Amino acid sequence: MIRYLFLFACYFTLLKVHAQGEYFGQNKTRNRTNTFQVLRSNHFDLYHYLPNESLREELLRNSESWYRHHQAIFKMAFLEPNPLIIYNSHPDFQETTVIGGQIGEGTGGVTEGFKTRVVMPLFFTKKQTDHVLGHEMVHVFQYQTMTYGSDSTRLENMSNIPLFMTEGLAEYLSLGRNDPHTALWMRDAVLHNDLPSIEDLVVKQNKYFPYRWGQAFWAYVTGLYGDEIIRPLYKQVAIYGIREAFVRIFRMDLDAFSAKFKNDLKQYYTHFESNRVKTSPHELLASGDINISPALSPDGKYLAYVSSKDVLSMNVYIADTKTKKVIKKINTDGFGQHVDSYSFIESTLTWSPDNKKVALVIQSKSKNKLLILDAFQGDKREYALPDLDAFTHPAWSPHEEIIALSGMKNGQVDLYLYHLRSGKLEAVTSDRYSDVQPAWAPDGEHIYFVTDRGGSERLEKEKLKIAKINLKTKAIEILPLFSEVDLYNPQVSPDGKIVYFLASPDGFRDIYQLEDKQISRLTNFYTGITGITAYSPALSVASRSGDLVYNLLDKGKYNLALLPSQQINAFEVQTRDTGAGILPPGRITRGEDMVTAGLMNKEYPHVITKETYKDVPYKGKFKLDYLANSGVSAGVSRFGAGMAGGVMGLFSDMLNNNQLAATVAVNGELEDFGGQVYYLNQKNKWQYGFAAGHIPYRLYGGYSLTAGDTVSHSSGLTYMEGMMKERIVRLFIDQASGFLMRPISRQTRFELGVNSNWYTYSAKDYPRYGLMGVTSTGRLVDFITTGYGKTERVDKETLGLEGFHTTQIFGAMVGDNTTFGSVAPLKGYRYRLEASRFFGRTAYNQLLVDVRQYQYLKPLTIAGRVYYEGRLNPKNLESLNRIYPLYLGYPWYVHGLDKNMFIGSWNQVGESSLSGEQMAVANVELRLPFTGHKKLALIPFQYVASDLNLFFDTGMTWSTKKVNIPEGQTESKLSKNNAVMSLGASLRMNVLGYLIIEPYIAYPYRDRQWQGQVTGINFMIAGW
């Protein structure tokens, strides 16, 4: 029995090691090692590798300006300079070591809570960079308010605050209440009567975007109570939770406040509906959740765009504008394994002059590249632009193999021309201004673009304008358009006489045109024309046919509509701000409007202009990130006195290039004390680490009885004096390991490692005295304890518990490009190919092959796995098999073989017919998302996600055995066990994101016959 208890407990150990060792998982690549320097101001340490001195100082000035802006709201000061870590480009930022996990294109910046480090890239306009800087700075104040701003709050109180309040406050304080983009979302919700309650904002984050709705919430609250309400409301929610805080602050419960919030939003925006178009009068080329980045071919026959039609990924589609049918889907998974992502949120697609090719921006090895696709044949070619840190907004010349683009170099954003044939990169502009969204004039000699050129010292405060540059003379002309709002997305008519653009001078975002210095409005929508962000391309003009395609937000979805050139009509231009672009209630009705005043101020505070900055050497010192404990307790049981408790600490340097983690814990007696320490260096392409630990396991080893005199008879039992000795066996695993890992791409990596493990045992008997109640057959039914004896140590050798040591050297190739659902992978592949050599008393060669494939056939997934593990040429394998046999009976290999694995007796676990030196498994599953997100699951249910599965499992084990042959010799012979199979169904559930359990019903086939129905629960391994 001891053997099988060891087996069960040590499984958990191995599971933990596999999880921490990243058995599968996608990678965060390290293609560049940047040398950071530190520039210090009064309240910030700027970590950077920018050669541009003026830009470094500009970032610190703006940081100090935001500090004073937010300090007026939070009414607290930083005790020491706060770290601000800036990357030169978004591709560099996506490889940051400071933040764990993958960073997508849509992540603008991150503020982590332990050291309140702000981590962000530079953007293609100073206005975007400054907005993200101001947004993340709010999070610093939020964290520090919890930690230092009060005796009644701690960092953990942040978990009481709903996401919409945290992110929405950051948006409100960095953008204010006058925001036509967020107002557009609100009008759409009012139009379709889809206004959320406060409870909806808490629990339906996937439907009601926390950033936009949170901003609207704070604009509403401060409009009623003034900006002074922000600090007390935020802290009350942190301390008491949102329900009680609303009663304390607003003197009304959540439902009453929600009713007022919804009613006021509806009343405010409803009066703007008159004379406004509610839905597009033009033909829709694409509708649904997300259809963005439209690009019309020059002849107007085809539309290229990015869409979420596939649900699991954003792919490129080519549609026929006449038939409205999709004629080509370009799966972004087919761009190549070396491609980490592609730009589609704020970049654009562009067509070649011959209507055959489409160009877009991809990311590979921390650099942007230009990818040119044959729109119909599928051929592709990549172009690297090594002189640029990043680039975006490609625009193909109407006559030549030249692509205009916005390029970033050392933090400066200019226009460039890239010559496809020669590979030459030509700078068009070179100055401190941000120049983006280029669009060619039909003559090929002029480019229109968006710029922040103006007279202000603070370009981030300038309104975005549209300019035209002569490519020969480099003369730049600012077009005479609206000066009080930002302008976006210039496009040019086929004759070059008309410039189209997007603007919101009256609060509504529409298409405008400039012709002969006259401005006209071409659309009149109640909602508005927009992509995912205000900077997203949402308008495209066919350079020869003159047709237009635009993005319209309708019912929270991004539709694409076609406006033929012959149907273009002009509306009256309204330049007066109607208030439609302001968030309700419009203006602050009482209290002070500190936020708007701060955002409108274009001048630096005097103290900032006089401040000097100091260079400080970067020192990669370890500092405490996190310290946690599980509490301390003590108690007495039949196994004597004991205590339980533990503590864990995490340390890192400022850039998180080096991590050090340690944990110690005790659960029982002194010898049940354990601990682990772990070090990771992730600065370079080759990442490495070390770990060491002492891990004790306490296992129940059964009991023995000694009977004495009979005392009485009761209820059919005979009671007699006696002694029971219960045995506790302890297994101690001392570990030391090291590894080396090289991510080749996001999907593929190479691993090398060495692990040493020392296994030792101890055993003790714990006697107790009392009355034993036994049946007539001598079976023990009852034991009444009257006293305890002295603990007795048992000679472990007499139990066959001899310690041993193994050292493993391994190499592995790992691949993983899966897309996960809520419970298990939905599409893609995973594989692990590993070869090892084990040395020591137990020695063998190990080969591991684990290959998994997932095919998504909306809404089903067909999943397949082939698994082989072999211990080849083994020596003294018995010691290891006592702890970790190759055993086919686990339900994560084959369901239903061992119905007693988790309950009842253990006498079947590890049985020889299911164990061996080599094991092969094959699985096929048909998976249906049952509950979960409405886009994936059969039943929308946000609290518990689950998959329904039909499965077929099969497997076999075999070993090499010695057999006698003539002349007294032996030879090795392969001994195979019969193959086993299992058919059945399961429900795999994700419980609160922490645990996946799988109740199942199986019909196993073994011993050459089908067995009866078996039910069980697999709660250890997540869905493979």
Coordinates of N, CA, C and O in Angstrom, one line a residue, residues 262-342:
K262 N -28.6 55.6 -16.3 CA -29.1 55.2 -17.6 C -30.1 56.3 -18.1 O -30.1 56.6 -19.3
N263 N -30.9 56.7 -17.3 CA -31.9 57.7 -17.7 C -31.3 59.0 -18.1 O -31.7 59.6 -19.1
D264 N -30.3 59.5 -17.4 CA -29.6 60.7 -17.7 C -28.8 60.6 -19.0 O -28.8 61.6 -19.8
L265 N -28.2 59.5 -19.3 CA -27.5 59.2 -20.6 C -28.5 59.3 -21.7 O -28.2 60.0 -22.7
K266 N -29.6 58.6 -21.5 CA -30.6 58.6 -22.6 C -31.1 60.0 -22.9 O -31.3 60.4 -24.0
Q267 N -31.5 60.8 -21.8 CA -32.0 62.1 -22.0 C -31.0 63.0 -22.7 O -31.3 63.9 -23.5
Y268 N -29.7 62.9 -22.3 CA -28.7 63.8 -22.8 C -28.5 63.6 -24.3 O -28.4 64.6 -25.0
Y269 N -28.4 62.3 -24.7 CA -28.1 62.1 -26.1 C -29.3 62.0 -27.1 O -29.1 62.2 -28.3
T270 N -30.5 61.8 -26.5 CA -31.7 61.7 -27.4 C -31.9 63.0 -28.1 O -32.4 62.9 -29.3
H271 N -31.7 64.1 -27.5 CA -32.1 65.4 -28.2 C -31.1 65.7 -29.4 O -31.3 66.7 -30.1
F272 N -30.0 64.9 -29.6 CA -29.2 65.1 -30.7 C -29.6 64.2 -31.9 O -29.0 64.3 -33.0
E273 N -30.7 63.4 -31.7 CA -31.1 62.5 -32.8 C -31.7 63.2 -34.0 O -31.6 62.6 -35.1
S274 N -32.4 64.3 -33.8 CA -33.1 64.9 -34.9 C -32.2 65.3 -36.1 O -31.0 65.7 -35.9
N275 N -32.6 65.0 -37.3 CA -31.9 65.3 -38.5 C -30.6 64.5 -38.7 O -29.8 64.8 -39.5
R276 N -30.5 63.4 -37.9 CA -29.3 62.5 -38.0 C -29.7 61.2 -38.5 O -30.7 60.6 -38.1
V277 N -28.8 60.6 -39.3 CA -29.1 59.3 -39.9 C -28.7 58.2 -38.9 O -27.6 58.2 -38.4
K278 N -29.6 57.3 -38.7 CA -29.4 56.3 -37.6 C -28.6 55.1 -38.1 O -27.8 54.5 -37.4
T279 N -28.9 54.6 -39.4 CA -28.2 53.5 -39.9 C -27.6 53.9 -41.3 O -28.1 54.9 -41.9
S280 N -26.7 53.1 -41.8 CA -26.1 53.5 -43.1 C -27.1 53.3 -44.3 O -27.7 52.2 -44.4
P281 N -27.2 54.3 -45.1 CA -28.1 54.2 -46.3 C -27.4 53.5 -47.4 O -28.0 53.3 -48.5
H282 N -26.1 53.2 -47.2 CA -25.3 52.6 -48.3 C -25.2 51.1 -48.1 O -25.4 50.6 -47.0
E283 N -24.8 50.4 -49.1 CA -24.7 48.9 -49.1 C -23.5 48.5 -48.2 O -22.4 49.1 -48.2
L284 N -23.8 47.5 -47.4 CA -22.8 47.0 -46.5 C -22.0 45.9 -47.2 O -22.6 44.9 -47.7
L285 N -20.7 46.1 -47.2 CA -19.8 45.0 -47.7 C -19.4 44.0 -46.7 O -19.1 42.9 -47.0
A286 N -19.4 44.4 -45.4 CA -19.1 43.5 -44.3 C -19.8 43.9 -43.1 O -19.8 45.1 -42.8
S287 N -20.4 43.0 -42.4 CA -21.1 43.3 -41.1 C -20.8 42.2 -40.1 O -20.5 41.1 -40.5
G288 N -21.0 42.5 -38.9 CA -20.7 41.6 -37.8 C -19.9 42.2 -36.7 O -20.0 43.5 -36.6
D289 N -19.2 41.5 -36.0 CA -18.5 42.1 -34.8 C -17.5 43.1 -35.2 O -17.5 44.2 -34.8
I290 N -16.4 42.6 -35.8 CA -15.3 43.5 -36.1 C -14.9 43.3 -37.6 O -14.5 42.3 -38.0
N291 N -15.0 44.4 -38.4 CA -14.6 44.5 -39.7 C -13.9 45.9 -39.9 O -14.6 46.9 -39.9
I292 N -12.6 45.9 -40.0 CA -11.8 47.1 -39.9 C -10.7 47.2 -40.9 O -10.6 46.3 -41.7
S293 N -10.0 48.3 -40.9 CA -8.9 48.6 -41.8 C -9.2 48.4 -43.3 O -8.6 47.6 -44.0
P294 N -10.3 49.1 -43.8 CA -10.7 48.9 -45.1 C -9.7 49.5 -46.1 O -9.1 50.5 -45.9
A295 N -9.5 48.8 -47.3 CA -8.6 49.3 -48.3 C -9.2 48.9 -49.7 O -9.3 47.7 -50.0
L296 N -9.7 49.9 -50.4 CA -10.3 49.6 -51.7 C -9.2 49.5 -52.8 O -8.2 50.2 -52.7
S297 N -9.3 48.5 -53.7 CA -8.4 48.4 -54.8 C -8.5 49.7 -55.7 O -9.5 50.3 -55.7
P298 N -7.4 50.0 -56.4 CA -7.5 51.3 -57.2 C -8.7 51.3 -58.2 O -9.3 52.4 -58.4
D299 N -9.1 50.1 -58.7 CA -10.2 50.1 -59.7 C -11.6 50.0 -59.0 O -12.6 50.0 -59.6
G300 N -11.5 49.9 -57.6 CA -12.8 49.8 -56.9 C -13.5 48.5 -56.9 O -14.6 48.4 -56.3
K301 N -12.9 47.5 -57.5 CA -13.6 46.2 -57.7 C -13.5 45.3 -56.4 O -14.3 44.4 -56.2
Y302 N -12.4 45.6 -55.6 CA -12.1 44.7 -54.5 C -11.9 45.5 -53.2 O -11.4 46.6 -53.3
L303 N -12.3 44.9 -52.1 CA -12.1 45.5 -50.8 C -11.3 44.5 -50.0 O -11.7 43.3 -49.8
A304 N -10.1 45.0 -49.5 CA -9.4 44.2 -48.5 C -9.6 44.8 -47.1 O -9.7 46.0 -46.9
Y305 N -9.8 43.9 -46.1 CA -10.1 44.3 -44.8 C -9.8 43.3 -43.8 O -9.5 42.1 -44.2
V306 N -9.7 43.6 -42.5 CA -9.4 42.7 -41.5 C -10.7 42.4 -40.7 O -11.5 43.3 -40.4
S307 N -11.0 41.1 -40.4 CA -12.3 40.8 -39.8 C -12.1 39.7 -38.8 O -11.2 38.9 -38.8
S308 N -13.1 39.6 -37.8 CA -13.1 38.6 -36.8 C -14.1 37.5 -37.2 O -14.6 36.8 -36.3
K309 N -14.4 37.3 -38.5 CA -15.4 36.3 -38.9 C -15.0 34.9 -38.4 O -15.9 34.1 -38.1
D310 N -13.7 34.7 -38.3 CA -13.2 33.4 -37.9 C -13.4 33.2 -36.3 O -13.1 32.1 -35.9
V311 N -13.8 34.2 -35.6 CA -14.0 34.2 -34.2 C -12.6 34.1 -33.4 O -12.4 34.9 -32.5
L312 N -11.8 33.1 -33.8 CA -10.6 32.9 -33.0 C -9.4 33.7 -33.4 O -8.4 33.8 -32.7
S313 N -9.4 34.3 -34.6 CA -8.3 35.1 -35.0 C -8.8 36.2 -36.0 O -9.9 36.1 -36.5
M314 N -8.0 37.2 -36.1 CA -8.3 38.3 -37.0 C -7.6 38.0 -38.4 O -6.3 38.1 -38.4
N315 N -8.3 37.8 -39.4 CA -7.7 37.4 -40.7 C -8.0 38.5 -41.7 O -8.9 39.3 -41.6
V316 N -7.3 38.4 -42.9 CA -7.5 39.4 -44.0 C -8.4 38.7 -45.0 O -8.3 37.6 -45.3
Y317 N -9.4 39.5 -45.4 CA -10.4 39.1 -46.4 C -10.4 40.0 -47.6 O -10.2 41.2 -47.5
I318 N -10.7 39.3 -48.8 CA -10.8 40.1 -50.0 C -12.2 39.9 -50.5 O -12.7 38.7 -50.7
A319 N -13.0 41.0 -50.7 CA -14.4 40.9 -51.1 C -14.6 41.6 -52.4 O -13.9 42.5 -52.7
D320 N -15.5 41.0 -53.2 CA -15.9 41.6 -54.5 C -16.9 42.7 -54.1 O -18.0 42.4 -53.5
T321 N -16.7 44.0 -54.5 CA -17.5 45.1 -54.1 C -18.9 45.0 -54.9 O -19.8 45.7 -54.4
K322 N -18.9 44.3 -56.0 CA -20.2 44.2 -56.8 C -21.1 43.2 -56.2 O -22.3 43.4 -56.0
T323 N -20.5 42.0 -56.0 CA -21.4 40.9 -55.5 C -21.5 40.8 -54.0 O -22.3 40.1 -53.4
K324 N -20.6 41.6 -53.3 CA -20.5 41.6 -51.8 C -20.0 40.3 -51.2 O -20.1 40.1 -50.0
K325 N -19.5 39.4 -52.0 CA -19.1 38.1 -51.5 C -17.6 38.1 -51.2 O -16.8 38.8 -52.0
V326 N -17.2 37.4 -50.2 CA -15.8 37.2 -49.9 C -15.2 36.2 -50.9 O -15.7 35.1 -51.1
I327 N -14.2 36.6 -51.6 CA -13.6 35.7 -52.7 C -12.3 35.1 -52.2 O -11.8 34.2 -52.9
K328 N -11.7 35.7 -51.1 CA -10.4 35.1 -50.7 C -10.3 35.4 -49.2 O -10.5 36.5 -48.7
K329 N -9.9 34.4 -48.4 CA -9.6 34.6 -47.0 C -8.1 34.3 -46.9 O -7.6 33.2 -47.3
I330 N -7.3 35.3 -46.3 CA -5.9 35.1 -46.1 C -5.7 34.9 -44.7 O -5.8 35.8 -43.8
N331 N -5.5 33.6 -44.3 CA -5.4 33.2 -42.9 C -4.0 33.8 -42.4 O -3.0 33.4 -42.9
T332 N -4.1 34.6 -41.3 CA -2.9 35.1 -40.8 C -2.0 34.1 -40.1 O -0.8 34.3 -40.0
D333 N -2.5 32.9 -39.8 CA -1.6 31.8 -39.3 C -0.7 31.4 -40.4 O 0.4 30.8 -40.1
G334 N -1.0 31.7 -41.7 CA -0.2 31.2 -42.8 C 0.9 32.2 -43.1 O 1.7 32.0 -44.1
F335 N 1.1 33.3 -42.3 CA 2.1 34.3 -42.6 C 3.5 33.7 -42.4 O 4.5 34.1 -42.9
G336 N 3.6 32.6 -41.5 CA 4.9 32.0 -41.2 C 5.1 31.9 -39.7 O 4.6 32.8 -39.0
Q337 N 5.8 30.9 -39.3 CA 6.1 30.7 -37.9 C 6.9 31.9 -37.3 O 6.8 32.1 -36.1
H338 N 7.7 32.5 -38.1 CA 8.6 33.5 -37.6 C 7.8 34.8 -37.4 O 8.4 35.8 -36.8
V339 N 6.6 34.9 -37.9 CA 5.8 36.1 -37.7 C 5.1 36.1 -36.4 O 4.3 35.2 -36.1
D340 N 5.4 37.1 -35.5 CA 4.8 37.1 -34.2 C 3.4 37.7 -34.2 O 2.5 37.3 -33.5
S341 N 3.2 38.7 -35.0 CA 1.9 39.4 -35.1 C 1.9 40.3 -36.3 O 2.9 40.4 -37.1
Y342 N 0.7 40.9 -36.6 CA 0.7 41.9 -37.6 C -0.1 43.1 -37.2 O -1.0 43.0 -36.3

